PDB file of C-alpha atoms in Angstrom:
ATOM      1  CA  MET A1165      87.566  85.844  90.481  1.00  0.00           C
ATOM      2  CA  VAL A1166      85.038  83.774  92.378  1.00  0.00           C
ATOM      3  CA  LEU A1167      85.576  83.338  96.082  1.00  0.00           C
ATOM      4  CA  SER A1168      84.662  79.918  97.423  1.00  0.00           C
ATOM      5  CA  PRO A1169      82.843  79.542 100.747  1.00  0.00           C
ATOM      6  CA  ASP A1170      86.193  78.574 102.313  1.00  0.00           C
ATOM      7  CA  ASP A1171      87.829  81.704 100.849  1.00  0.00           C
ATOM      8  CA  LYS A1172      85.069  83.903 102.262  1.00  0.00           C
ATOM      9  CA  SER A1173      85.408  82.259 105.654  1.00  0.00           C
ATOM     10  CA  ASN A1174      89.198  82.708 105.613  1.00  0.00           C
ATOM     11  CA  VAL A1175      88.916  86.370 104.619  1.00  0.00           C
ATOM     12  CA  LYS A1176      86.311  87.125 107.290  1.00  0.00           C
ATOM     13  CA  ALA A1177      88.383  85.375 109.965  1.00  0.00           C
ATOM     14  CA  ALA A1178      91.576  87.136 108.912  1.00  0.00           C
ATOM     15  CA  TRP A1179      89.874  90.522 108.792  1.00  0.00           C
ATOM     16  CA  ALA A1180      88.333  89.916 112.214  1.00  0.00           C
ATOM     17  CA  LYS A1181      91.911  89.666 113.532  1.00  0.00           C
ATOM     18  CA  VAL A1182      92.633  93.058 111.955  1.00  0.00           C
ATOM     19  CA  GLY A1183      89.835  94.557 114.029  1.00  0.00           C
ATOM     20  CA  GLY A1184      90.289  98.225 114.801  1.00  0.00           C
ATOM     21  CA  SER A1185      93.763  98.270 113.238  1.00  0.00           C
ATOM     22  CA  ALA A1186      92.504  98.393 109.637  1.00  0.00           C
ATOM     23  CA  GLY A1187      93.451 102.057 109.265  1.00  0.00           C
ATOM     24  CA  ASP A1188      96.903 101.507 110.760  1.00  0.00           C
ATOM     25  CA  TYR A1189      97.509  98.527 108.484  1.00  0.00           C
ATOM     26  CA  GLY A1190      96.254 100.540 105.516  1.00  0.00           C
ATOM     27  CA  ALA A1191      98.724 103.315 106.321  1.00  0.00           C
ATOM     28  CA  GLU A1192     101.550 100.829 106.802  1.00  0.00           C
ATOM     29  CA  ALA A1193     100.729  99.194 103.460  1.00  0.00           C
ATOM     30  CA  LEU A1194     100.708 102.605 101.760  1.00  0.00           C
ATOM     31  CA  GLU A1195     104.109 103.465 103.253  1.00  0.00           C
ATOM     32  CA  ARG A1196     105.422 100.082 102.137  1.00  0.00           C
ATOM     33  CA  MET A1197     104.073 100.711  98.622  1.00  0.00           C
ATOM     34  CA  PHE A1198     105.595 104.206  98.396  1.00  0.00           C
ATOM     35  CA  LEU A1199     108.995 102.865  99.464  1.00  0.00           C
ATOM     36  CA  SER A1200     108.937  99.723  97.331  1.00  0.00           C
ATOM     37  CA  PHE A1201     107.281 101.239  94.258  1.00  0.00           C
ATOM     38  CA  PRO A1202     108.256 104.933  94.161  1.00  0.00           C
ATOM     39  CA  THR A1203     106.274 105.646  90.993  1.00  0.00           C
ATOM     40  CA  THR A1204     103.086 105.288  93.050  1.00  0.00           C
ATOM     41  CA  LYS A1205     103.960 108.550  94.810  1.00  0.00           C
ATOM     42  CA  THR A1206     102.976 110.502  91.682  1.00  0.00           C
ATOM     43  CA  TYR A1207      99.307 110.299  92.697  1.00  0.00           C
ATOM     44  CA  PHE A1208     100.053 111.991  96.010  1.00  0.00           C
ATOM     45  CA  PRO A1209     102.127 115.085  95.135  1.00  0.00           C
ATOM     46  CA  HIS A1210     100.342 117.126  97.782  1.00  0.00           C
ATOM     47  CA  PHE A1211     100.918 114.577 100.581  1.00  0.00           C
ATOM     48  CA  ASP A1212     103.622 114.532 103.207  1.00  0.00           C
ATOM     49  CA  LEU A1213     104.775 110.965 102.555  1.00  0.00           C
ATOM     50  CA  SER A1214     107.112 110.740 105.526  1.00  0.00           C
ATOM     51  CA  HIS A1215     106.730 107.904 108.010  1.00  0.00           C
ATOM     52  CA  GLY A1216     103.686 108.383 110.199  1.00  0.00           C
ATOM     53  CA  SER A1217     102.451 111.539 108.484  1.00  0.00           C
ATOM     54  CA  ALA A1218      98.869 112.531 109.196  1.00  0.00           C
ATOM     55  CA  GLN A1219      98.031 112.462 105.488  1.00  0.00           C
ATOM     56  CA  VAL A1220      99.267 108.890 105.002  1.00  0.00           C
ATOM     57  CA  GLN A1221      97.495 107.860 108.212  1.00  0.00           C
ATOM     58  CA  GLY A1222      94.289 109.493 106.979  1.00  0.00           C
ATOM     59  CA  HIS A1223      94.450 107.807 103.592  1.00  0.00           C
ATOM     60  CA  GLY A1224      95.345 104.521 105.273  1.00  0.00           C
ATOM     61  CA  LYS A1225      92.133 104.815 107.278  1.00  0.00           C
ATOM     62  CA  LYS A1226      90.186 105.296 104.037  1.00  0.00           C
ATOM     63  CA  VAL A1227      91.830 102.176 102.596  1.00  0.00           C
ATOM     64  CA  GLY A1228      91.132 100.189 105.762  1.00  0.00           C
ATOM     65  CA  ASP A1229      87.521 101.360 105.903  1.00  0.00           C
ATOM     66  CA  ALA A1230      86.970 100.498 102.240  1.00  0.00           C
ATOM     67  CA  LEU A1231      88.371  97.008 102.750  1.00  0.00           C
ATOM     68  CA  THR A1232      86.281  96.502 105.876  1.00  0.00           C
ATOM     69  CA  ASN A1233      83.241  97.478 103.816  1.00  0.00           C
ATOM     70  CA  ALA A1234      84.309  95.064 101.062  1.00  0.00           C
ATOM     71  CA  VAL A1235      84.735  92.209 103.549  1.00  0.00           C
ATOM     72  CA  GLY A1236      81.212  92.876 104.768  1.00  0.00           C
ATOM     73  CA  HIS A1237      79.839  92.813 101.215  1.00  0.00           C
ATOM     74  CA  MET A1238      81.812  90.024  99.546  1.00  0.00           C
ATOM     75  CA  ASP A1239      78.704  88.854  97.712  1.00  0.00           C
ATOM     76  CA  ASP A1240      78.244  92.306  96.126  1.00  0.00           C
ATOM     77  CA  LEU A1241      81.669  93.869  95.717  1.00  0.00           C
ATOM     78  CA  PRO A1242      80.603  95.874  92.621  1.00  0.00           C
ATOM     79  CA  GLY A1243      77.768  97.482  94.541  1.00  0.00           C
ATOM     80  CA  ALA A1244      79.824  98.072  97.670  1.00  0.00           C
ATOM     81  CA  LEU A1245      82.749  99.607  95.801  1.00  0.00           C
ATOM     82  CA  SER A1246      80.944 101.404  92.961  1.00  0.00           C
ATOM     83  CA  ALA A1247      81.577 104.919  94.280  1.00  0.00           C
ATOM     84  CA  LEU A1248      85.277 104.178  94.843  1.00  0.00           C
ATOM     85  CA  SER A1249      85.549 102.699  91.382  1.00  0.00           C
ATOM     86  CA  ASP A1250      84.045 105.871  89.905  1.00  0.00           C
ATOM     87  CA  LEU A1251      86.360 108.082  91.951  1.00  0.00           C
ATOM     88  CA  HIS A1252      89.543 106.238  90.984  1.00  0.00           C
ATOM     89  CA  ALA A1253      88.628 105.823  87.314  1.00  0.00           C
ATOM     90  CA  TYR A1254      87.058 109.151  86.441  1.00  0.00           C
ATOM     91  CA  LYS A1255      88.425 111.709  88.883  1.00  0.00           C
ATOM     92  CA  LEU A1256      91.754 110.441  90.188  1.00  0.00           C
ATOM     93  CA  ARG A1257      92.683 108.390  87.110  1.00  0.00           C
ATOM     94  CA  VAL A1258      94.881 106.041  89.096  1.00  0.00           C
ATOM     95  CA  ASP A1259      96.896 103.547  87.050  1.00  0.00           C
ATOM     96  CA  PRO A1260      95.155 100.184  87.595  1.00  0.00           C
ATOM     97  CA  VAL A1261      98.445  98.417  88.309  1.00  0.00           C
ATOM     98  CA  ASN A1262      98.706 100.410  91.549  1.00  0.00           C
ATOM     99  CA  PHE A1263      95.823  98.445  93.052  1.00  0.00           C
ATOM    100  CA  LYS A1264      97.814  95.248  92.573  1.00  0.00           C
ATOM    101  CA  LEU A1265     100.868  96.849  94.141  1.00  0.00           C
ATOM    102  CA  LEU A1266      98.887  98.049  97.157  1.00  0.00           C
ATOM    103  CA  SER A1267      97.253  94.620  97.456  1.00  0.00           C
ATOM    104  CA  HIS A1268     100.675  92.999  97.590  1.00  0.00           C
ATOM    105  CA  CYS A1269     101.862  95.468 100.231  1.00  0.00           C
ATOM    106  CA  LEU A1270      98.736  94.875 102.279  1.00  0.00           C
ATOM    107  CA  LEU A1271      99.316  91.105 102.191  1.00  0.00           C
ATOM    108  CA  VAL A1272     102.883  91.629 103.410  1.00  0.00           C
ATOM    109  CA  THR A1273     101.619  93.895 106.185  1.00  0.00           C
ATOM    110  CA  LEU A1274      99.035  91.355 107.303  1.00  0.00           C
ATOM    111  CA  ALA A1275     101.640  88.572 107.244  1.00  0.00           C
ATOM    112  CA  CYS A1276     103.982  90.667 109.405  1.00  0.00           C
ATOM    113  CA  HIS A1277     101.327  91.403 112.013  1.00  0.00           C
ATOM    114  CA  HIS A1278      99.640  87.991 112.053  1.00  0.00           C
ATOM    115  CA  PRO A1279     102.280  85.408 111.083  1.00  0.00           C
ATOM    116  CA  SER A1280     100.698  82.429 112.813  1.00  0.00           C
ATOM    117  CA  GLU A1281      97.295  83.067 111.204  1.00  0.00           C
ATOM    118  CA  PHE A1282      98.775  83.772 107.760  1.00  0.00           C
ATOM    119  CA  THR A1283      98.712  80.177 106.563  1.00  0.00           C
ATOM    120  CA  PRO A1284      99.073  79.294 102.885  1.00  0.00           C
ATOM    121  CA  ALA A1285      95.285  78.813 102.650  1.00  0.00           C
ATOM    122  CA  VAL A1286      94.570  82.191 104.258  1.00  0.00           C
ATOM    123  CA  HIS A1287      97.208  83.827 102.059  1.00  0.00           C
ATOM    124  CA  ALA A1288      95.588  82.374  98.940  1.00  0.00           C
ATOM    125  CA  SER A1289      92.112  83.454 100.052  1.00  0.00           C
ATOM    126  CA  LEU A1290      93.233  86.995 100.877  1.00  0.00           C
ATOM    127  CA  ASP A1291      95.080  87.205  97.576  1.00  0.00           C
ATOM    128  CA  LYS A1292      91.941  86.157  95.691  1.00  0.00           C
ATOM    129  CA  PHE A1293      89.878  88.638  97.675  1.00  0.00           C
ATOM    130  CA  MET A1294      92.291  91.497  97.002  1.00  0.00           C
ATOM    131  CA  ALA A1295      92.371  90.558  93.302  1.00  0.00           C
ATOM    132  CA  SER A1296      88.570  90.708  93.276  1.00  0.00           C
ATOM    133  CA  VAL A1297      88.597  94.120  94.938  1.00  0.00           C
ATOM    134  CA  SER A1298      91.197  95.345  92.424  1.00  0.00           C
ATOM    135  CA  THR A1299      89.119  94.035  89.533  1.00  0.00           C
ATOM    136  CA  VAL A1300      86.053  95.876  90.781  1.00  0.00           C
ATOM    137  CA  LEU A1301      87.990  99.094  91.356  1.00  0.00           C
ATOM    138  CA  THR A1302      89.349  99.003  87.795  1.00  0.00           C
ATOM    139  CA  SER A1303      86.115  97.846  86.139  1.00  0.00           C
ATOM    140  CA  LYS A1304      85.061 101.374  85.170  1.00  0.00           C
ATOM    141  CA  TYR A1305      88.312 101.947  83.283  1.00  0.00           C
ATOM    142  CA  ARG A1306      87.056  99.847  80.398  1.00  0.00           C
TER     143      ARG A1306
END
């Protein structure tokens, strides 16, 4: 999916509002995903999935850091996310649909924390961005 200049601007502005909370939002989105889509827990059998657990917080930070990196490299998402794509496709073998589920949960989390900034245009841009990230992360599955 191609991001227009307006989409890129919207994503950068929205992510700037996230600031240092990217890891917290990542953890919240993971918790939301585990509660809403219980089958996603199967990839984390060794995790304490309770609210606020250190393991969920730690993985949330990884998610937040990866998305911050992606926002900074929107013109080269495949290059920026190549190592993560390899990891998820070849080692972890995560079902590709889970990226869409996490993307949805992240959008909900962002909307909850930044309701006034989460306009329909920003929502659409973030959705396109997250779809692009998901596409890159699943590209090595083919």
